[in-house]
XYZ file of C-alpha atoms in Angstrom:
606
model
C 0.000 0.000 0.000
C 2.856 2.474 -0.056
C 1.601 4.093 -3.806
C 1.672 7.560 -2.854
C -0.315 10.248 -5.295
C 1.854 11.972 -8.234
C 1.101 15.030 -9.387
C -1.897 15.394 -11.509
C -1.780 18.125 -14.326
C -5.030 20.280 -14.481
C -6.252 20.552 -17.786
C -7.651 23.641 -18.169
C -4.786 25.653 -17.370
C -4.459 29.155 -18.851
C -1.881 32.358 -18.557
C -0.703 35.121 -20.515
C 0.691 38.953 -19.583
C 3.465 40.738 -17.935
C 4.237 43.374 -15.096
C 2.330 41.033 -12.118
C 4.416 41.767 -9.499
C 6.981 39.560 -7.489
C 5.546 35.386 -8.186
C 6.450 33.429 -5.188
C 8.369 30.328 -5.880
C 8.419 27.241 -3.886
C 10.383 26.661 -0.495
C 10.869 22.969 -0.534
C 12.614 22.854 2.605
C 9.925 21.201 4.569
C 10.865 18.168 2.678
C 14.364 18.226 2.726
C 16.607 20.949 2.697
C 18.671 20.193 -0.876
C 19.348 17.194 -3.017
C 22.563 16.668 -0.871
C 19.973 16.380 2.656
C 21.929 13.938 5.070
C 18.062 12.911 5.705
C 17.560 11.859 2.155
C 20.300 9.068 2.716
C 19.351 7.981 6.233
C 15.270 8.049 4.677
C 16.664 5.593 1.887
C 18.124 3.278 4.802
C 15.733 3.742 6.863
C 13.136 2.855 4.031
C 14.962 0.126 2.999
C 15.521 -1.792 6.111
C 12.179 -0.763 7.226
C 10.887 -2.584 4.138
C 12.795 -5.599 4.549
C 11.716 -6.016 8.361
C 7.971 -5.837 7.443
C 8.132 -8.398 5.310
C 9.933 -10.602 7.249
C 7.772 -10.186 9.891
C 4.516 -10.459 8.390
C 5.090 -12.529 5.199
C 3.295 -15.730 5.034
C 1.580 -14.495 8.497
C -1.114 -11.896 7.709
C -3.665 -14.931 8.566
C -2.152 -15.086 12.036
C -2.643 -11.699 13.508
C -6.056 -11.310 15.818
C -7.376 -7.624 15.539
C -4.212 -5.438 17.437
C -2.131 -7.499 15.296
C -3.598 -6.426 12.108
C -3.406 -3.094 13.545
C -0.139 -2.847 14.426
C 0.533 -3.875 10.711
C -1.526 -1.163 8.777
C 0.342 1.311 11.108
C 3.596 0.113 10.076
C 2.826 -0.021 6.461
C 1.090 3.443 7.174
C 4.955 5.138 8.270
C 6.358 3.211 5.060
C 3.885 4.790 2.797
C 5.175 8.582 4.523
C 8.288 7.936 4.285
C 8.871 7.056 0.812
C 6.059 9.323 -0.484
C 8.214 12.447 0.864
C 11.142 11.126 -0.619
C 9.758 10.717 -4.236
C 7.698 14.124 -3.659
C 10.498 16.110 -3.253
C 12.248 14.652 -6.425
C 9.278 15.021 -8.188
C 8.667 18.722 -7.319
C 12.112 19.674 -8.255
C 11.692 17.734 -11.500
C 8.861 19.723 -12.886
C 10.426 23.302 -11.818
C 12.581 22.725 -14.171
C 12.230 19.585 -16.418
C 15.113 19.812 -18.654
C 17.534 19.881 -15.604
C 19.406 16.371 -16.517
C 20.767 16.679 -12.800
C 16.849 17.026 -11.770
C 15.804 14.409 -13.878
C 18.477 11.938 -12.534
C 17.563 12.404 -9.625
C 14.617 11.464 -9.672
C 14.472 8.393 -11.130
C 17.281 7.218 -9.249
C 15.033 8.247 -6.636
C 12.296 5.730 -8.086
C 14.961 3.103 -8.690
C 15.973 3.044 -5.099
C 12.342 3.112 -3.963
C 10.881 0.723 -6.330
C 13.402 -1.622 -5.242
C 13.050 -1.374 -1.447
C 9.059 -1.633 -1.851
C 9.042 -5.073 -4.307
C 9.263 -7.278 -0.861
C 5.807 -5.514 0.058
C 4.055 -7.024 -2.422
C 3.084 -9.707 -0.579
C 0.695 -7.163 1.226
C -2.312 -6.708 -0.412
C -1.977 -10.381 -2.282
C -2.286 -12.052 1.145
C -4.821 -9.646 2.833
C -6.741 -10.376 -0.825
C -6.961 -13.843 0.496
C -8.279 -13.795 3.832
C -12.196 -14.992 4.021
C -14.311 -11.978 4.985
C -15.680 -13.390 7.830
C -12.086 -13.067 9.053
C -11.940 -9.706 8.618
C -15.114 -8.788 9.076
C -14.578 -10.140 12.627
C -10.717 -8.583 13.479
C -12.758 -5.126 12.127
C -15.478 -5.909 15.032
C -12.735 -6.514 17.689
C -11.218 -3.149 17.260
C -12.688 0.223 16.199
C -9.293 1.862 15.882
C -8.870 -1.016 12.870
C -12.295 -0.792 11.421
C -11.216 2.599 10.720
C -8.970 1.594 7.657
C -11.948 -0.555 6.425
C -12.331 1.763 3.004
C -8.333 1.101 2.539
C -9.431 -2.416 2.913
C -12.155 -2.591 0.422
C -10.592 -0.512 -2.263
C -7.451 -3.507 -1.930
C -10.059 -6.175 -2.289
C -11.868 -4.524 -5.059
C -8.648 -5.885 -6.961
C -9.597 -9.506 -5.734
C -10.701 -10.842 -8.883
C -7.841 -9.186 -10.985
C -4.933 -10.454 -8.355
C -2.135 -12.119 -10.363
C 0.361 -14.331 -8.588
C 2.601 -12.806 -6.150
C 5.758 -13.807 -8.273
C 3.717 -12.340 -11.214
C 3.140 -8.877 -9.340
C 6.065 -8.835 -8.036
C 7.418 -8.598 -11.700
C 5.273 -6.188 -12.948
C 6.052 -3.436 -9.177
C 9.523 -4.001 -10.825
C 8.351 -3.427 -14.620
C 7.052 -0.203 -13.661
C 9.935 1.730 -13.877
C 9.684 1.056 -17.759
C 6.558 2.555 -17.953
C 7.620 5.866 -15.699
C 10.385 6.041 -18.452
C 8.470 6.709 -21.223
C 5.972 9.232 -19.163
C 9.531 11.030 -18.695
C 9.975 10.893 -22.594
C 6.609 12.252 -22.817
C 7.372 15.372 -20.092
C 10.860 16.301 -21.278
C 9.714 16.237 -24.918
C 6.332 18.664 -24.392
C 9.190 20.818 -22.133
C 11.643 20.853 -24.693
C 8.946 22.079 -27.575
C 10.215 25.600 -28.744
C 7.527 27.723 -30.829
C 8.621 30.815 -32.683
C 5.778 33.520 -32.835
C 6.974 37.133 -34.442
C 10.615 35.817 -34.160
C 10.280 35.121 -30.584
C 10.819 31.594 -29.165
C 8.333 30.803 -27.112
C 7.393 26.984 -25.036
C 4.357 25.385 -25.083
C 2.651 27.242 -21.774
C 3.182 30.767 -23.677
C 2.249 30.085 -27.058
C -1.109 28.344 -26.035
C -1.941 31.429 -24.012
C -1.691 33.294 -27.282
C -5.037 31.603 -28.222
C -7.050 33.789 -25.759
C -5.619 37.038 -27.421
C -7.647 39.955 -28.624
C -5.618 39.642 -31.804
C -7.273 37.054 -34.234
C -4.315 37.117 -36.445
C -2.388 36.307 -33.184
C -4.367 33.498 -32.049
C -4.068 31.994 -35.892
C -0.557 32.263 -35.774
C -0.065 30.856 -32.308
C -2.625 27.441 -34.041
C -0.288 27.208 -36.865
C 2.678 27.278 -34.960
C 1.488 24.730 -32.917
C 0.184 22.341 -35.222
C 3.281 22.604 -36.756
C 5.792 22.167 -33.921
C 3.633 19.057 -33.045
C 3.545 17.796 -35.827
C 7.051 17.728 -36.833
C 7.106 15.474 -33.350
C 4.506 13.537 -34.104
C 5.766 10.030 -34.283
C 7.674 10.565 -31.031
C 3.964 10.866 -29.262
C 2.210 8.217 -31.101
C 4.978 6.367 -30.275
C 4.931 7.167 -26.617
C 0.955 6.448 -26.703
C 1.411 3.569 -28.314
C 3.887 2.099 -26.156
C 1.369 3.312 -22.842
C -1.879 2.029 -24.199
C -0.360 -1.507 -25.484
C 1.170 -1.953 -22.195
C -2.166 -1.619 -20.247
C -3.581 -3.441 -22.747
C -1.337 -6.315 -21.455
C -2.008 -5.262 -17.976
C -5.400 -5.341 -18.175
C -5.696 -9.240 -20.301
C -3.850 -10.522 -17.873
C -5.588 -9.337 -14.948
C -8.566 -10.248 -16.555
C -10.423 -6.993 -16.469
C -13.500 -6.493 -18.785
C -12.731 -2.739 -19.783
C -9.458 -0.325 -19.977
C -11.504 1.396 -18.242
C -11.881 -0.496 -15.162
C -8.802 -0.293 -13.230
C -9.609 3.742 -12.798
C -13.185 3.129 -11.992
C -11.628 0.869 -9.157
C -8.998 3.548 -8.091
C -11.819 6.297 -8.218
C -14.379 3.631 -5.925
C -17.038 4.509 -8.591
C -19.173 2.020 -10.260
C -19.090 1.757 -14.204
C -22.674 2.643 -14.646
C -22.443 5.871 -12.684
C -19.397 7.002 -15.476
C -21.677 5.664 -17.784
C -24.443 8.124 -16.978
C -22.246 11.440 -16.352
C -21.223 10.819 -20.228
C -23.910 10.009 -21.698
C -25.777 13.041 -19.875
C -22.942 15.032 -21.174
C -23.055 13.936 -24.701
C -26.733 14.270 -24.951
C -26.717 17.987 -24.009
C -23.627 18.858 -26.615
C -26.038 20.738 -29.007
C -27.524 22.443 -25.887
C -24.245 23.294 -23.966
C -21.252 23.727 -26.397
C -23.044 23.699 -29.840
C -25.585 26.466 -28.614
C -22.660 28.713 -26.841
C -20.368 28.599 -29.701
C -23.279 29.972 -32.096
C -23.790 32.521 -29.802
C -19.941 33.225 -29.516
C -19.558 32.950 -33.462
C -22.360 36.003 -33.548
C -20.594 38.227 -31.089
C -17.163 38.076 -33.289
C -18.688 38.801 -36.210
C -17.636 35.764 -38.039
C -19.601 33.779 -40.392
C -17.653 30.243 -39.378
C -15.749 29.636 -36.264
C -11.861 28.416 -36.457
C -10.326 26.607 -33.746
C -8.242 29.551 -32.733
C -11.901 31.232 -32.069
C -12.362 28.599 -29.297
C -10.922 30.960 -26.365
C -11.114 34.235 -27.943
C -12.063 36.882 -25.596
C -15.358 38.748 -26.558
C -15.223 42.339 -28.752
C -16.852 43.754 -25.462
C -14.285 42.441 -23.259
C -10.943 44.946 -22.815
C -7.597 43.150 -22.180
C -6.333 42.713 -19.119
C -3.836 42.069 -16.522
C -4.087 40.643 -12.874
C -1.964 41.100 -11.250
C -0.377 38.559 -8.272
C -1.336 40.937 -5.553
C -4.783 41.783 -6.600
C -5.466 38.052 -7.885
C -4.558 36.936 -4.162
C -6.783 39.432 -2.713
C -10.167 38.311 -5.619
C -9.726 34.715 -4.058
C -8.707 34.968 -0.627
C -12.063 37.418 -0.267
C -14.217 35.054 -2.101
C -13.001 32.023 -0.222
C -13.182 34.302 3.201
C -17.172 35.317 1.952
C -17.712 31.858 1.957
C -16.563 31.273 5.786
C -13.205 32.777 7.418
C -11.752 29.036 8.021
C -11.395 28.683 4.168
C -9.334 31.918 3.811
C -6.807 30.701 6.997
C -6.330 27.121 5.438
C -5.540 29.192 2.114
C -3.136 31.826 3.653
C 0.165 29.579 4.483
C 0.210 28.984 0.600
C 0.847 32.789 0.033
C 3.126 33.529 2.764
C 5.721 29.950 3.124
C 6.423 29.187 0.321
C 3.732 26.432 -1.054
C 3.350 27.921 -4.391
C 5.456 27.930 -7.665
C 3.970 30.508 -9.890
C 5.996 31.969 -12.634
C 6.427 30.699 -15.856
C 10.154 29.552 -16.443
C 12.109 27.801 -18.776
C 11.923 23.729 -18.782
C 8.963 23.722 -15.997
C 6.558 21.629 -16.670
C 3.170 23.575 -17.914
C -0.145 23.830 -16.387
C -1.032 23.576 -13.426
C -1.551 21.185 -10.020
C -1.729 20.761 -5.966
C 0.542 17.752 -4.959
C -0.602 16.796 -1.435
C 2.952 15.345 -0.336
C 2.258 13.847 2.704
C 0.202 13.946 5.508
C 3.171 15.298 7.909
C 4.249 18.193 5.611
C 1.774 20.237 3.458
C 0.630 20.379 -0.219
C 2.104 22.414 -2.913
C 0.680 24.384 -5.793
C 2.375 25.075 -8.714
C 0.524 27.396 -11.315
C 1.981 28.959 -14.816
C 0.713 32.495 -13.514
C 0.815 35.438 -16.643
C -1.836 37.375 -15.368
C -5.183 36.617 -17.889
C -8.424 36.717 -15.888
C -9.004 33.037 -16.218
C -5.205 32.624 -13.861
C -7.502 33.751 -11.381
C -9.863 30.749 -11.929
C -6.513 28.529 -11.674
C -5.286 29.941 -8.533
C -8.749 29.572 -6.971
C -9.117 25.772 -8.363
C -5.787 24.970 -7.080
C -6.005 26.649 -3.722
C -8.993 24.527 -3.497
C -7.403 21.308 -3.831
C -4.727 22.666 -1.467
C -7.844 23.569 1.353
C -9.210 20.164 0.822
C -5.664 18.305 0.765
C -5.000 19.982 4.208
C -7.907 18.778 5.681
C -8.071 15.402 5.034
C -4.481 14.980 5.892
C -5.950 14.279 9.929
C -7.126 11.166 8.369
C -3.604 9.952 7.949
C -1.734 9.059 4.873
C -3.686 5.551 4.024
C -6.867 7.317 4.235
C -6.189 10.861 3.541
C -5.941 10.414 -0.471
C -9.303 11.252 -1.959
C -10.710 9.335 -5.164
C -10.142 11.825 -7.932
C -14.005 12.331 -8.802
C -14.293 13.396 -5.502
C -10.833 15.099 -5.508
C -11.944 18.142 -7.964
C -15.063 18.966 -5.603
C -13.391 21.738 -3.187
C -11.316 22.779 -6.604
C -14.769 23.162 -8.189
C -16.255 24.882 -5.853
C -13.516 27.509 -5.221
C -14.001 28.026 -8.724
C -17.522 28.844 -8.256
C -16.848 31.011 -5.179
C -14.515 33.092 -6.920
C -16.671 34.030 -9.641
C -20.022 34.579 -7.925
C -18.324 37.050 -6.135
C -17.233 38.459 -9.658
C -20.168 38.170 -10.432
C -22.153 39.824 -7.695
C -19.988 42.802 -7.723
C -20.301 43.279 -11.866
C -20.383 46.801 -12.672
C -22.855 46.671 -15.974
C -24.514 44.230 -18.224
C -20.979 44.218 -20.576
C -18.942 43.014 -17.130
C -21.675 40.194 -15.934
C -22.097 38.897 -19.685
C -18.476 38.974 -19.986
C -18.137 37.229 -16.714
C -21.120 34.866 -17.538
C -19.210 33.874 -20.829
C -15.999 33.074 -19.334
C -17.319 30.834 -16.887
C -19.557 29.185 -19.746
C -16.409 28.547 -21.667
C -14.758 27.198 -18.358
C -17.359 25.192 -17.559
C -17.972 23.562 -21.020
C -13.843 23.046 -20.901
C -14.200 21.083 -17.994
C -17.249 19.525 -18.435
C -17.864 18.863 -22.675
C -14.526 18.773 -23.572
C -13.227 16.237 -20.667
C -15.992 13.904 -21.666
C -14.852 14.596 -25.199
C -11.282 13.677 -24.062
C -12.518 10.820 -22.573
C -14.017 9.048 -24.817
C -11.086 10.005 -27.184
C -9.069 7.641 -24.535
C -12.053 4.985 -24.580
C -12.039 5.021 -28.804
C -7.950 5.439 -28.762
C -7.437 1.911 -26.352
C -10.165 0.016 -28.197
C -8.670 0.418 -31.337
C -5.077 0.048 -30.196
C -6.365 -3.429 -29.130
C -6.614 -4.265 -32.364
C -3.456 -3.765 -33.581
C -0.537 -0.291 -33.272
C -1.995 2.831 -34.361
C -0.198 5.422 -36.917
C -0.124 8.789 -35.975
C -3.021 8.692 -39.052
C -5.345 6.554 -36.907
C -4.902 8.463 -33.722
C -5.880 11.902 -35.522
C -8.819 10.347 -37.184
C -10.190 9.479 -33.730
C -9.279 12.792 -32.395
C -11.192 14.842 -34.815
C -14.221 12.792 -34.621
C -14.738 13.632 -31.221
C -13.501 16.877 -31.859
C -16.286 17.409 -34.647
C -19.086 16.348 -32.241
C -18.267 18.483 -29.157
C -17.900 21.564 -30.545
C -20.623 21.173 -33.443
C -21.358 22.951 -36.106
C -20.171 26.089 -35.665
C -16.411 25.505 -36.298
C -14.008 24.707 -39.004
C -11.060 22.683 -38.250
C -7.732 24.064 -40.172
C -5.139 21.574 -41.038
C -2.748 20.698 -38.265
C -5.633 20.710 -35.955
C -5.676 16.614 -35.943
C -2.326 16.617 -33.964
C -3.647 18.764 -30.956
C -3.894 14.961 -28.925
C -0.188 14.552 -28.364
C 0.925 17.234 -26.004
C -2.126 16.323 -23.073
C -0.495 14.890 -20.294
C -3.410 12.966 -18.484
C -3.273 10.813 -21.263
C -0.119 9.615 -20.915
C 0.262 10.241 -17.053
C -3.638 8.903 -16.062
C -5.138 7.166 -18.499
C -9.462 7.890 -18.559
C -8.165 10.524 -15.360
C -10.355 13.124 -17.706
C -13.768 12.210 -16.753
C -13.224 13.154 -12.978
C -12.798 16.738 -14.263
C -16.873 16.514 -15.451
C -17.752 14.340 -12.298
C -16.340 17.171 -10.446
C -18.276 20.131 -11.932
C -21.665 18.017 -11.910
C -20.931 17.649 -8.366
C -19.872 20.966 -7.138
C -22.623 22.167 -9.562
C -25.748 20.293 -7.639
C -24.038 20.932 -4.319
C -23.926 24.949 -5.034
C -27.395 25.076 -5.701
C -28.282 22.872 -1.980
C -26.083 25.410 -0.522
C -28.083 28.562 -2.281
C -31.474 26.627 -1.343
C -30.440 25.745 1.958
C -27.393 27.752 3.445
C -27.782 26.998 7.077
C -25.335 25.255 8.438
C -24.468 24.092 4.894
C -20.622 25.344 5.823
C -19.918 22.669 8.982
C -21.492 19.965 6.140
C -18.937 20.922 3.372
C -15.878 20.651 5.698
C -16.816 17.596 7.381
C -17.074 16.547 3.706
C -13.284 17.577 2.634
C -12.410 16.298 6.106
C -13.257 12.897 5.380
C -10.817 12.648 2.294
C -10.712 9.259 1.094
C -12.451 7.514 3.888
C -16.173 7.438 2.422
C -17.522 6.806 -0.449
C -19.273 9.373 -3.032
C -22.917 7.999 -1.368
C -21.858 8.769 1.692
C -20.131 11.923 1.684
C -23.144 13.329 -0.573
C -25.966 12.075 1.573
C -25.995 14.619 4.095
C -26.858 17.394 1.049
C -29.536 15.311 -0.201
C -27.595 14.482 -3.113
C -26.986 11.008 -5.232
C -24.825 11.347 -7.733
C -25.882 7.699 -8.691
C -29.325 8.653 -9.686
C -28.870 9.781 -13.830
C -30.908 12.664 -13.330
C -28.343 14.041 -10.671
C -26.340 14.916 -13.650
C -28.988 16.341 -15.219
C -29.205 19.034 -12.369
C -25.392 20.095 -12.875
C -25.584 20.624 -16.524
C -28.478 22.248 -15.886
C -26.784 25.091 -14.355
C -24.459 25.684 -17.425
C -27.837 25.685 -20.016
C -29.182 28.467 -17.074
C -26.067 30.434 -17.802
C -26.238 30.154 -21.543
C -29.961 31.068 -20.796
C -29.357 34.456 -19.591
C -26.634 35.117 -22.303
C -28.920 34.625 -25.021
C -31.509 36.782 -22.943
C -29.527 39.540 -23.678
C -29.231 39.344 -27.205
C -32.857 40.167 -27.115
């Protein structure tokens, strides 16, 4: 049990603008104080003796312990899983400030080496505890509440009963997986290494994307064309890399015996199949009244008779350019998280003032955007590619949301404090949606609240339409590489059918467009990762509108929830709003809120 959470790029991302002030950048010595830390060394002994001691002591024996036994055990496997996720944390965190650092990058995967290879004799773990009867267990759990505690950690391990290899065989493949973090690293340090030349600047991927949301149509063209071209010239080193991802959890997954690719993420996010199923069909069944109606209304307020994909971000004619910056972007969320109760602004401040976040935008770090939680005895960190557009702010609030809810469930202790990631985007969400109903409250005109209206349309229909559009790129992508490898051909085809159908008929697609796949990370990184982005917003969506029905004592309900992290499930946790999100027409309710924006935007066309 000592998998520890990785980084986990947000998609949506944004930035773009100068003169923001002084960016804080991260102060990892909470971890360790340098690469050269006498504590890294004596955490690698101490790892790798502590490692080798467990299993000697509880190999072969997991059958024999009565309830304080057990206890005892999960404990001990507990400090093994803190101790070697701080290690690879602070490796990874220095990794993606600056990517192209071959000292960085060395480091860190003779970080995972070492750590892989002091964690194969745990293996045993989980196989043995996978065969104890549940009456067995059912009865140590009844002997000791301190151990029916860990119960979820229990049932998410035995979810994987049926798809158990044997322990020689899974030993094999904790060993193999070093092979498949090499070609994620491929992935990262070729996206880093991507150099774009716009107006005879050179420019990396994070800055030339943000040239998409310029005033300046023949900007955002040229920043399209640029891109499609630097892509595709690497083409065939990404559909080799996805290639090489999807066939090997293709072989993963036959030999497990699981029914679906999708399956072993529907395990990790302790979410049943048929409630996926629901969020995207829901979500494809309102494309032509979500995305396909906005972007006719967005086509009309640029004048154009067809939509390009450069179009997709524009900001509106009625919108004037601007920059936020650091200072006054701190004080727009820390107010609207504050508005929302004073607890949520104090959990947010020690980001701003100690060093937790990583802002600028710098050569070789990775781009967009994420929270890491570390672990439970330290503190997250948020890294953000801050260049001051208005949608940055959006970022920082997301972010600072998964940092709030990372904080809080890290009382629950490191086996239970990691939260399935369709739950993990709810306090994200909803700092969103704090941040710009306070935006929105204190709009100025009609031109500010429709502009503010749109922006939050287009965020939500990124998160929400084109997520579910990603996914079931990912679903189409592994089917089809299960029937043999894919050119770089195939893999555009099935991009630009999914493409086509999200964003309807409003758009033309320009040449180059079919290579726009490669550079996403959750592909590579989290394979099917995409739809918790849309679980999230459906969620945070329903649970805004119980809070504006019923806002007493609604606060104490949605900290208890973030407090829980990953110790209940989705039922659970949403029960005490009056919320399913296993009934299909929960779903309904969230995209429901997007069509009620759209609503009022066409209202004042009239």
């Amino acid at each position: 049990m000592t998998a520890h959470p990785a980084p986990l790029f947000d998609a949506n991302a944004t930035s773009g603008g100068r003169d923001l002030g002084k960016l804080p950048e991260w102060d990892l010595t909470d971890l360790y104080a340098s690469p050269e830390d006498p504590a890294i060394e004596r955490d690698l002994d101490w790892l790798r003796e502590a490692c080798a001691s467990f299993a000697a002591d509880y190999e072969g024996k997991l059958d024999q312990l009565d309830a304080e036994g057990m206890l005892t055990c999960i404990r001990r496997d507990e400090e093994l899983t803190t101790v070697s996720g701080r290690l690879m944390s602070y490796a990874g965190l220095r990794y993606y400030q600056v990517t192209t650092d071959g000292a960085r990058a060395k480091f860190m995967s003779d970080m995972q080496d070492r750590i892989t290879t002091y964690t194969t004799p745990l293996v045993f773990f989980t196989l043995e505890l996978n065969r104890l009867p549940d009456d067995r267990l059912d009865s140590l759990f009844a002997a000791s509440d301190d151990l029916a505690r860990y119960k979820p950690i229990f049932d998410r391990i035995r979810a994987m009963k049926p798809y158990q290899l044997s322990d020689e065989m899974e030993k094999f493949l904790h060993d193999m997986g070093v092979v498949g973090d090499a070609w994620e690293k491929l992935f990262d340090e070729t996206v880093a290494g991507l150099t774009f030349t716009i107006d005879g600047e050179e420019l990396g991927l994070e800055a030339t994307t943000t040239l998409l949301t310029e005033p300046d149509r023949d900007k955002r063209e040229a920043a399209a064309r640029e891109i499609a071209r630097v892509l595709g010239a690497n083409i065939r080193t990404f559909a080799r890399v996805h290639n090489t991802q999807a066939k090997e959890k293709e072989v993963m997954d036959r030999w497990r015996g699981m029914p679906s690719a999708q399956t072993a993420r529907h395990l990790s996010n302790h979410v049943e199949p048929e409630v996926v199923e629901a969020l995207r069909n829901a979500v494809v069944a309102a494309y032509p009244r979500l995305s396909h109606r906005y972007y006719e209304l967005k086509r009309k307020w640029l004048g154009l008779d067809r939509m390009q994909v450069w179009d997709r971000n524009a900001p509106l004619p009625i919108e004037p350019p601007r920059t936020v910056d650091w200072d006054t972007a701190q004080e727009m969320v820390m107010s609207a998280y504050a508005g929302f109760d004073p607890r949520m602004a104090n959990l947010a401040e020690p980001f701003f003032t100690r060093g937790w976040i990583d802002a600028g935008v710098k050569p070789g770090k990775a781009p967009g955007a994420f929270a890491h939680p570390t672990v439970t005895t330290v503190h997250p960190y948020v890294m953000l590619n801050y260049l001051g557009k208005p949608r940055d702010v959006m970022t920082l609030a997301h972010e600072l949301g998964h940092g709030v809810h990372q904080v809080l469930a890290a009382d629950q202790g490191e086996l239970l404090s990691s939260t399935p990631l369709t739950l993990a985007e709810t306090a994200s969400v909803f700092g969103e949606m704090l941040t710009f109903r306070k935006l929105l409250d204190e709009a100025k005109s009609d031109a500010e609240r429709k502009t503010l209206l749109a922006g939050k349309v287009e965020d939500m229909i990124n998160t929400v339409v084109r997520q579910i559009a990603f996914y079931d790129f990912e679903c189409k992508l592994h089917a089809a590489r299960r029937e043999g490898e894919l050119t770089p051909e195939d893999i555009n085809a099935i991009w630009m059918s999914v493409q086509a159908e999200s964003l309807g008929p409003a758009f033309d697609f320009m040449d180059g467009y079919e290579v726009f796949w490669s550079y996403i990370p959750h592909f590579i990184h989290s394979p099917f990762y995409v739809y918790a982005y849309a679980f999230g917003d459906g969620l945070v969506n329903a649970l805004y509108a119980a809070y504006q029905e019923a806002p007493e004592g609604f606060q104490d309900k949605y900290f208890d929830m973030l407090r829980a992290g990953g110790s209940k499930h989705h039922k659970e946790l949403l029960a005490p709003f009056g919320l399913d999100a296993s009934d299909p027409k929960f779903w309904d309710k969230g995209l429901s809120m997007i069509e009620g924006f759209i609503d009022e935007l066409e209202a004042m066309e009239d």
